[in-house]
Amino acid sequence: MTHPLDRPVWNALTTRQSDLAEGDARAVRLAEDYGVFVAARDGTAESLAAMAALIPPGGELWTIEAERFALPPGTVAVKEAPLAQMVAEALTPAEPPRFEIQPLGDDDAQEMFTLARLTEPGPYNARTHRLGDFVGVKVGGQLVAMAGERMRPTGFTEVSGVCTHPDHRGRGYAGALMRVVTQRILDRGETPFLHSYASNAGAIALYESLGFRWRNDIHATVVRSA
């Protein structure tokens, strides 16, 4: 038996987020408006072929796995990257922020999408904000920072979508927003987790300062049809 977080996409889309899954018992992907993640049930030829069939023409999908499966026939890897997967059992103590943190929702969707495309915190589609609770900081009525939730395997919720407009960095927004999101997950009796590119020492240092600790090495692979 593998740990649920070794296969976060499969374990989310076949349990708590199955209503957002497309595919069948062999392979599933997150609905297109919500994201680009896909997972096969296992490494059998049948499952890999089913996964390949979910890749849209001319498009790409991401796998997030502790162990890498062989690529499905007829597909190529556009990008591969090692990730650090981190979890938090508790937050480190901190002073309350000196700025207002606001809930975000459908009324903020366009601004959230624009900010994510500008800062590239990871894959972000038109309805990614509906995957969980998001919070943000606005300056002069403009959204300048946000953080929220993404994959939700049973007992766990991923902290994701963390980004700050380049003109407003260095003010503690990201850390404060992550604290709100993480504490809400802990209050629900779940374990918060996140992924960072293994080479991003600055981000990993921030997450460690909040109370996150390394759990496992994870591989991200971006796949498209050959």
PDB file of C-alpha atoms in Angstrom:
ATOM      1  CA  MET A   1       0.000   0.000   0.000  1.00  0.00           C
ATOM      2  CA  THR A   2       1.332   3.422  -0.946  1.00  0.00           C
ATOM      3  CA  HIS A   3       0.824   6.588   1.066  1.00  0.00           C
ATOM      4  CA  PRO A   4      -2.145   8.662  -0.234  1.00  0.00           C
ATOM      5  CA  LEU A   5       0.193  11.550  -1.046  1.00  0.00           C
ATOM      6  CA  ASP A   6       2.442   9.391  -3.205  1.00  0.00           C
ATOM      7  CA  ARG A   7      -0.365   9.537  -5.795  1.00  0.00           C
ATOM      8  CA  PRO A   8      -2.219  12.754  -4.912  1.00  0.00           C
ATOM      9  CA  VAL A   9      -4.048  13.188  -8.215  1.00  0.00           C
ATOM     10  CA  TRP A  10      -5.384   9.634  -8.430  1.00  0.00           C
ATOM     11  CA  ASN A  11      -6.333   9.584  -4.758  1.00  0.00           C
ATOM     12  CA  ALA A  12      -8.131  12.936  -4.973  1.00  0.00           C
ATOM     13  CA  LEU A  13     -10.002  12.305  -8.216  1.00  0.00           C
ATOM     14  CA  THR A  14     -11.197   8.852  -7.161  1.00  0.00           C
ATOM     15  CA  THR A  15     -12.454  10.010  -3.734  1.00  0.00           C
ATOM     16  CA  ARG A  16     -13.371  13.499  -2.523  1.00  0.00           C
ATOM     17  CA  GLN A  17     -13.055  15.201  -5.910  1.00  0.00           C
ATOM     18  CA  SER A  18     -14.516  12.447  -8.063  1.00  0.00           C
ATOM     19  CA  ASP A  19     -17.266  14.841  -9.150  1.00  0.00           C
ATOM     20  CA  LEU A  20     -14.569  16.836 -10.997  1.00  0.00           C
ATOM     21  CA  ALA A  21     -12.999  13.798 -12.668  1.00  0.00           C
ATOM     22  CA  GLU A  22     -13.241  12.734 -16.298  1.00  0.00           C
ATOM     23  CA  GLY A  23     -12.313   9.216 -17.401  1.00  0.00           C
ATOM     24  CA  ASP A  24     -13.049   5.788 -15.976  1.00  0.00           C
ATOM     25  CA  ALA A  25     -11.663   3.166 -13.610  1.00  0.00           C
ATOM     26  CA  ARG A  26      -8.451   2.936 -15.659  1.00  0.00           C
ATOM     27  CA  ALA A  27      -7.461   6.630 -15.753  1.00  0.00           C
ATOM     28  CA  VAL A  28      -8.849   9.988 -14.675  1.00  0.00           C
ATOM     29  CA  ARG A  29      -8.120  13.642 -15.315  1.00  0.00           C
ATOM     30  CA  LEU A  30      -9.293  16.814 -13.630  1.00  0.00           C
ATOM     31  CA  ALA A  31     -12.041  18.514 -15.633  1.00  0.00           C
ATOM     32  CA  GLU A  32     -10.458  20.903 -18.129  1.00  0.00           C
ATOM     33  CA  ASP A  33     -11.783  24.158 -16.650  1.00  0.00           C
ATOM     34  CA  TYR A  34     -10.362  23.162 -13.254  1.00  0.00           C
ATOM     35  CA  GLY A  35      -6.880  21.984 -14.135  1.00  0.00           C
ATOM     36  CA  VAL A  36      -4.474  19.855 -16.129  1.00  0.00           C
ATOM     37  CA  PHE A  37      -3.777  16.873 -13.876  1.00  0.00           C
ATOM     38  CA  VAL A  38      -4.119  13.243 -14.937  1.00  0.00           C
ATOM     39  CA  ALA A  39      -3.383   9.845 -13.381  1.00  0.00           C
ATOM     40  CA  ALA A  40      -3.540   6.228 -14.490  1.00  0.00           C
ATOM     41  CA  ARG A  41      -4.758   3.531 -12.108  1.00  0.00           C
ATOM     42  CA  ASP A  42      -1.453   1.690 -12.518  1.00  0.00           C
ATOM     43  CA  GLY A  43       1.320   1.058 -14.995  1.00  0.00           C
ATOM     44  CA  THR A  44      -0.471  -1.567 -17.066  1.00  0.00           C
ATOM     45  CA  ALA A  45      -0.805  -1.075 -20.807  1.00  0.00           C
ATOM     46  CA  GLU A  46      -4.575  -0.802 -20.445  1.00  0.00           C
ATOM     47  CA  SER A  47      -4.380   1.997 -17.873  1.00  0.00           C
ATOM     48  CA  LEU A  48      -1.684   3.901 -19.733  1.00  0.00           C
ATOM     49  CA  ALA A  49      -3.675   3.737 -22.972  1.00  0.00           C
ATOM     50  CA  ALA A  50      -6.718   5.103 -21.137  1.00  0.00           C
ATOM     51  CA  MET A  51      -4.597   7.938 -19.767  1.00  0.00           C
ATOM     52  CA  ALA A  52      -3.271   8.778 -23.226  1.00  0.00           C
ATOM     53  CA  ALA A  53      -6.842   8.983 -24.514  1.00  0.00           C
ATOM     54  CA  LEU A  54      -7.555  11.777 -22.001  1.00  0.00           C
ATOM     55  CA  ILE A  55      -4.884  14.099 -23.414  1.00  0.00           C
ATOM     56  CA  PRO A  56      -6.679  16.732 -25.519  1.00  0.00           C
ATOM     57  CA  PRO A  57      -5.553  17.208 -29.139  1.00  0.00           C
ATOM     58  CA  GLY A  58      -2.715  19.688 -29.149  1.00  0.00           C
ATOM     59  CA  GLY A  59      -2.860  19.942 -25.356  1.00  0.00           C
ATOM     60  CA  GLU A  60      -0.845  18.775 -22.370  1.00  0.00           C
ATOM     61  CA  LEU A  61      -1.580  17.097 -19.039  1.00  0.00           C
ATOM     62  CA  TRP A  62       0.492  16.816 -15.862  1.00  0.00           C
ATOM     63  CA  THR A  63       1.218  13.720 -13.764  1.00  0.00           C
ATOM     64  CA  ILE A  64       2.307  14.069 -10.118  1.00  0.00           C
ATOM     65  CA  GLU A  65       3.699  10.774  -8.813  1.00  0.00           C
ATOM     66  CA  ALA A  66       6.239   9.461  -6.312  1.00  0.00           C
ATOM     67  CA  GLU A  67       7.130   6.686  -8.764  1.00  0.00           C
ATOM     68  CA  ARG A  68       7.280   7.365 -12.462  1.00  0.00           C
ATOM     69  CA  PHE A  69       5.223   5.162 -14.761  1.00  0.00           C
ATOM     70  CA  ALA A  70       6.333   4.491 -18.313  1.00  0.00           C
ATOM     71  CA  LEU A  71       4.933   7.037 -20.756  1.00  0.00           C
ATOM     72  CA  PRO A  72       1.854   5.816 -22.626  1.00  0.00           C
ATOM     73  CA  PRO A  73       2.581   4.778 -26.209  1.00  0.00           C
ATOM     74  CA  GLY A  74       2.081   7.673 -28.598  1.00  0.00           C
ATOM     75  CA  THR A  75       2.983  10.338 -26.012  1.00  0.00           C
ATOM     76  CA  VAL A  76       6.083  12.372 -25.188  1.00  0.00           C
ATOM     77  CA  ALA A  77       7.270  14.183 -22.069  1.00  0.00           C
ATOM     78  CA  VAL A  78       7.372  17.935 -22.659  1.00  0.00           C
ATOM     79  CA  LYS A  79       8.875  18.619 -19.228  1.00  0.00           C
ATOM     80  CA  GLU A  80      10.010  16.661 -16.194  1.00  0.00           C
ATOM     81  CA  ALA A  81      10.798  18.221 -12.827  1.00  0.00           C
ATOM     82  CA  PRO A  82      11.588  16.936  -9.330  1.00  0.00           C
ATOM     83  CA  LEU A  83       9.312  18.299  -6.620  1.00  0.00           C
ATOM     84  CA  ALA A  84       9.636  18.476  -2.860  1.00  0.00           C
ATOM     85  CA  GLN A  85       6.396  17.381  -1.213  1.00  0.00           C
ATOM     86  CA  MET A  86       5.926  18.944   2.219  1.00  0.00           C
ATOM     87  CA  VAL A  87       3.356  18.544   5.007  1.00  0.00           C
ATOM     88  CA  ALA A  88       2.522  20.532   8.135  1.00  0.00           C
ATOM     89  CA  GLU A  89       1.353  19.083  11.431  1.00  0.00           C
ATOM     90  CA  ALA A  90       1.115  22.570  12.983  1.00  0.00           C
ATOM     91  CA  LEU A  91       1.966  26.156  12.154  1.00  0.00           C
ATOM     92  CA  THR A  92       4.853  28.000  13.768  1.00  0.00           C
ATOM     93  CA  PRO A  93       3.715  30.941  15.939  1.00  0.00           C
ATOM     94  CA  ALA A  94       3.558  34.376  14.282  1.00  0.00           C
ATOM     95  CA  GLU A  95       2.200  37.856  14.861  1.00  0.00           C
ATOM     96  CA  PRO A  96      -1.122  38.696  13.139  1.00  0.00           C
ATOM     97  CA  PRO A  97      -0.669  40.405   9.747  1.00  0.00           C
ATOM     98  CA  ARG A  98      -0.995  44.182   9.535  1.00  0.00           C
ATOM     99  CA  PHE A  99      -3.061  44.019   6.369  1.00  0.00           C
ATOM    100  CA  GLU A 100      -6.526  42.743   5.579  1.00  0.00           C
ATOM    101  CA  ILE A 101      -6.982  39.233   4.233  1.00  0.00           C
ATOM    102  CA  GLN A 102     -10.174  38.734   2.253  1.00  0.00           C
ATOM    103  CA  PRO A 103     -12.073  35.659   1.046  1.00  0.00           C
ATOM    104  CA  LEU A 104     -12.062  35.222  -2.730  1.00  0.00           C
ATOM    105  CA  GLY A 105     -14.740  33.689  -4.918  1.00  0.00           C
ATOM    106  CA  ASP A 106     -16.461  33.773  -8.273  1.00  0.00           C
ATOM    107  CA  ASP A 107     -16.649  37.577  -8.283  1.00  0.00           C
ATOM    108  CA  ASP A 108     -12.832  37.631  -8.163  1.00  0.00           C
ATOM    109  CA  ALA A 109     -12.313  34.830 -10.693  1.00  0.00           C
ATOM    110  CA  GLN A 110     -11.018  36.983 -13.551  1.00  0.00           C
ATOM    111  CA  GLU A 111      -8.551  38.853 -11.343  1.00  0.00           C
ATOM    112  CA  MET A 112      -7.368  35.563  -9.833  1.00  0.00           C
ATOM    113  CA  PHE A 113      -6.852  34.062 -13.275  1.00  0.00           C
ATOM    114  CA  THR A 114      -4.954  37.135 -14.476  1.00  0.00           C
ATOM    115  CA  LEU A 115      -2.703  37.164 -11.394  1.00  0.00           C
ATOM    116  CA  ALA A 116      -1.966  33.443 -11.739  1.00  0.00           C
ATOM    117  CA  ARG A 117      -1.084  33.768 -15.425  1.00  0.00           C
ATOM    118  CA  LEU A 118       1.210  36.711 -14.630  1.00  0.00           C
ATOM    119  CA  THR A 119       3.071  35.015 -11.768  1.00  0.00           C
ATOM    120  CA  GLU A 120       2.827  31.318 -12.813  1.00  0.00           C
ATOM    121  CA  PRO A 121       2.494  29.632  -9.384  1.00  0.00           C
ATOM    122  CA  GLY A 122       1.649  26.406 -11.244  1.00  0.00           C
ATOM    123  CA  PRO A 123      -1.132  25.213 -13.543  1.00  0.00           C
ATOM    124  CA  TYR A 124      -4.176  27.449 -13.126  1.00  0.00           C
ATOM    125  CA  ASN A 125      -7.337  27.333 -15.242  1.00  0.00           C
ATOM    126  CA  ALA A 126     -10.595  29.292 -15.354  1.00  0.00           C
ATOM    127  CA  ARG A 127     -12.252  27.386 -12.479  1.00  0.00           C
ATOM    128  CA  THR A 128      -9.229  26.410 -10.425  1.00  0.00           C
ATOM    129  CA  HIS A 129     -10.493  28.813  -7.757  1.00  0.00           C
ATOM    130  CA  ARG A 130     -13.444  26.469  -7.179  1.00  0.00           C
ATOM    131  CA  LEU A 131     -11.239  23.582  -6.035  1.00  0.00           C
ATOM    132  CA  GLY A 132     -11.284  24.934  -2.467  1.00  0.00           C
ATOM    133  CA  ASP A 133     -11.172  28.053  -0.321  1.00  0.00           C
ATOM    134  CA  PHE A 134      -9.041  30.953  -1.574  1.00  0.00           C
ATOM    135  CA  VAL A 135      -8.021  34.118   0.244  1.00  0.00           C
ATOM    136  CA  GLY A 136      -6.240  37.220  -0.989  1.00  0.00           C
ATOM    137  CA  VAL A 137      -4.874  40.684  -0.355  1.00  0.00           C
ATOM    138  CA  LYS A 138      -6.142  43.694  -2.284  1.00  0.00           C
ATOM    139  CA  VAL A 139      -4.408  47.057  -2.561  1.00  0.00           C
ATOM    140  CA  GLY A 140      -6.450  49.931  -3.904  1.00  0.00           C
ATOM    141  CA  GLY A 141      -9.145  47.446  -4.851  1.00  0.00           C
ATOM    142  CA  GLN A 142      -6.707  45.381  -6.977  1.00  0.00           C
ATOM    143  CA  LEU A 143      -5.917  41.769  -6.125  1.00  0.00           C
ATOM    144  CA  VAL A 144      -2.163  41.575  -5.511  1.00  0.00           C
ATOM    145  CA  ALA A 145      -1.713  38.239  -3.712  1.00  0.00           C
ATOM    146  CA  MET A 146      -3.624  35.027  -3.135  1.00  0.00           C
ATOM    147  CA  ALA A 147      -3.431  31.451  -1.855  1.00  0.00           C
ATOM    148  CA  GLY A 148      -5.869  28.571  -1.822  1.00  0.00           C
ATOM    149  CA  GLU A 149      -6.560  24.844  -1.997  1.00  0.00           C
ATOM    150  CA  ARG A 150      -6.271  22.301  -4.821  1.00  0.00           C
ATOM    151  CA  MET A 151      -6.018  18.487  -4.618  1.00  0.00           C
ATOM    152  CA  ARG A 152      -7.931  16.874  -1.746  1.00  0.00           C
ATOM    153  CA  PRO A 153      -7.167  13.195  -1.160  1.00  0.00           C
ATOM    154  CA  THR A 154      -8.996  11.747   1.838  1.00  0.00           C
ATOM    155  CA  GLY A 155      -7.565  13.290   5.002  1.00  0.00           C
ATOM    156  CA  PHE A 156      -5.379  15.816   3.174  1.00  0.00           C
ATOM    157  CA  THR A 157      -5.723  19.149   1.355  1.00  0.00           C
ATOM    158  CA  GLU A 158      -3.107  20.763  -0.859  1.00  0.00           C
ATOM    159  CA  VAL A 159      -2.103  24.397  -0.358  1.00  0.00           C
ATOM    160  CA  SER A 160      -1.677  25.878  -3.825  1.00  0.00           C
ATOM    161  CA  GLY A 161      -2.114  28.915  -6.049  1.00  0.00           C
ATOM    162  CA  VAL A 162       0.226  30.960  -3.844  1.00  0.00           C
ATOM    163  CA  CYS A 163       1.352  34.055  -5.731  1.00  0.00           C
ATOM    164  CA  THR A 164       2.065  37.762  -5.362  1.00  0.00           C
ATOM    165  CA  HIS A 165       2.135  40.472  -8.011  1.00  0.00           C
ATOM    166  CA  PRO A 166       5.774  41.432  -8.765  1.00  0.00           C
ATOM    167  CA  ASP A 167       5.139  45.035  -7.696  1.00  0.00           C
ATOM    168  CA  HIS A 168       3.968  43.952  -4.228  1.00  0.00           C
ATOM    169  CA  ARG A 169       6.482  41.311  -3.167  1.00  0.00           C
ATOM    170  CA  GLY A 170       8.530  41.434   0.038  1.00  0.00           C
ATOM    171  CA  ARG A 171       5.599  42.509   2.230  1.00  0.00           C
ATOM    172  CA  GLY A 172       4.768  39.163   3.816  1.00  0.00           C
ATOM    173  CA  TYR A 173       1.599  38.560   1.836  1.00  0.00           C
ATOM    174  CA  ALA A 174       2.371  34.996   0.707  1.00  0.00           C
ATOM    175  CA  GLY A 175       3.308  33.736   4.164  1.00  0.00           C
ATOM    176  CA  ALA A 176       0.292  35.322   5.834  1.00  0.00           C
ATOM    177  CA  LEU A 177      -2.118  33.964   3.230  1.00  0.00           C
ATOM    178  CA  MET A 178      -0.607  30.495   3.503  1.00  0.00           C
ATOM    179  CA  ARG A 179      -1.073  30.615   7.263  1.00  0.00           C
ATOM    180  CA  VAL A 180      -4.798  31.285   6.847  1.00  0.00           C
ATOM    181  CA  VAL A 181      -5.264  28.492   4.323  1.00  0.00           C
ATOM    182  CA  THR A 182      -3.135  26.023   6.295  1.00  0.00           C
ATOM    183  CA  GLN A 183      -4.860  26.744   9.605  1.00  0.00           C
ATOM    184  CA  ARG A 184      -8.277  26.198   8.059  1.00  0.00           C
ATOM    185  CA  ILE A 185      -7.157  22.800   6.805  1.00  0.00           C
ATOM    186  CA  LEU A 186      -5.760  21.886  10.227  1.00  0.00           C
ATOM    187  CA  ASP A 187      -8.978  23.043  11.893  1.00  0.00           C
ATOM    188  CA  ARG A 188     -10.911  20.571   9.721  1.00  0.00           C
ATOM    189  CA  GLY A 189      -8.768  17.772  11.109  1.00  0.00           C
ATOM    190  CA  GLU A 190      -6.892  17.329   7.821  1.00  0.00           C
ATOM    191  CA  THR A 191      -3.181  17.456   6.992  1.00  0.00           C
ATOM    192  CA  PRO A 192      -2.047  20.332   4.760  1.00  0.00           C
ATOM    193  CA  PHE A 193       0.484  19.504   2.056  1.00  0.00           C
ATOM    194  CA  LEU A 194       2.125  21.314  -0.834  1.00  0.00           C
ATOM    195  CA  HIS A 195       4.593  20.876  -3.655  1.00  0.00           C
ATOM    196  CA  SER A 196       7.577  23.032  -4.555  1.00  0.00           C
ATOM    197  CA  TYR A 197      10.120  22.673  -7.305  1.00  0.00           C
ATOM    198  CA  ALA A 198      13.024  20.982  -5.524  1.00  0.00           C
ATOM    199  CA  SER A 199      15.396  23.627  -6.865  1.00  0.00           C
ATOM    200  CA  ASN A 200      13.404  26.548  -5.411  1.00  0.00           C
ATOM    201  CA  ALA A 201      15.370  27.019  -2.197  1.00  0.00           C
ATOM    202  CA  GLY A 202      13.703  30.341  -1.403  1.00  0.00           C
ATOM    203  CA  ALA A 203      10.187  28.917  -1.509  1.00  0.00           C
ATOM    204  CA  ILE A 204      11.174  25.852   0.491  1.00  0.00           C
ATOM    205  CA  ALA A 205      12.739  28.074   3.165  1.00  0.00           C
ATOM    206  CA  LEU A 206       9.475  30.055   3.412  1.00  0.00           C
ATOM    207  CA  TYR A 207       7.419  26.883   3.768  1.00  0.00           C
ATOM    208  CA  GLU A 208       9.759  25.549   6.454  1.00  0.00           C
ATOM    209  CA  SER A 209       9.431  28.811   8.383  1.00  0.00           C
ATOM    210  CA  LEU A 210       5.668  28.271   8.446  1.00  0.00           C
ATOM    211  CA  GLY A 211       5.975  24.733   9.818  1.00  0.00           C
ATOM    212  CA  PHE A 212       6.020  22.575   6.672  1.00  0.00           C
ATOM    213  CA  ARG A 213       8.486  19.688   6.538  1.00  0.00           C
ATOM    214  CA  TRP A 214       9.710  17.496   3.682  1.00  0.00           C
ATOM    215  CA  ARG A 215       7.739  14.280   3.261  1.00  0.00           C
ATOM    216  CA  ASN A 216       8.823  12.787  -0.057  1.00  0.00           C
ATOM    217  CA  ASP A 217      10.374  13.419  -3.432  1.00  0.00           C
ATOM    218  CA  ILE A 218       7.703  13.645  -6.138  1.00  0.00           C
ATOM    219  CA  HIS A 219       8.025  13.777  -9.916  1.00  0.00           C
ATOM    220  CA  ALA A 220       6.059  16.116 -12.168  1.00  0.00           C
ATOM    221  CA  THR A 221       5.814  15.152 -15.835  1.00  0.00           C
ATOM    222  CA  VAL A 222       4.071  17.175 -18.520  1.00  0.00           C
ATOM    223  CA  VAL A 223       2.776  14.843 -21.256  1.00  0.00           C
ATOM    224  CA  ARG A 224       1.363  15.476 -24.713  1.00  0.00           C
ATOM    225  CA  SER A 225       0.499  13.334 -27.708  1.00  0.00           C
ATOM    226  CA  ALA A 226       3.438  12.628 -30.002  1.00  0.00           C
TER     227      ALA A 226
END
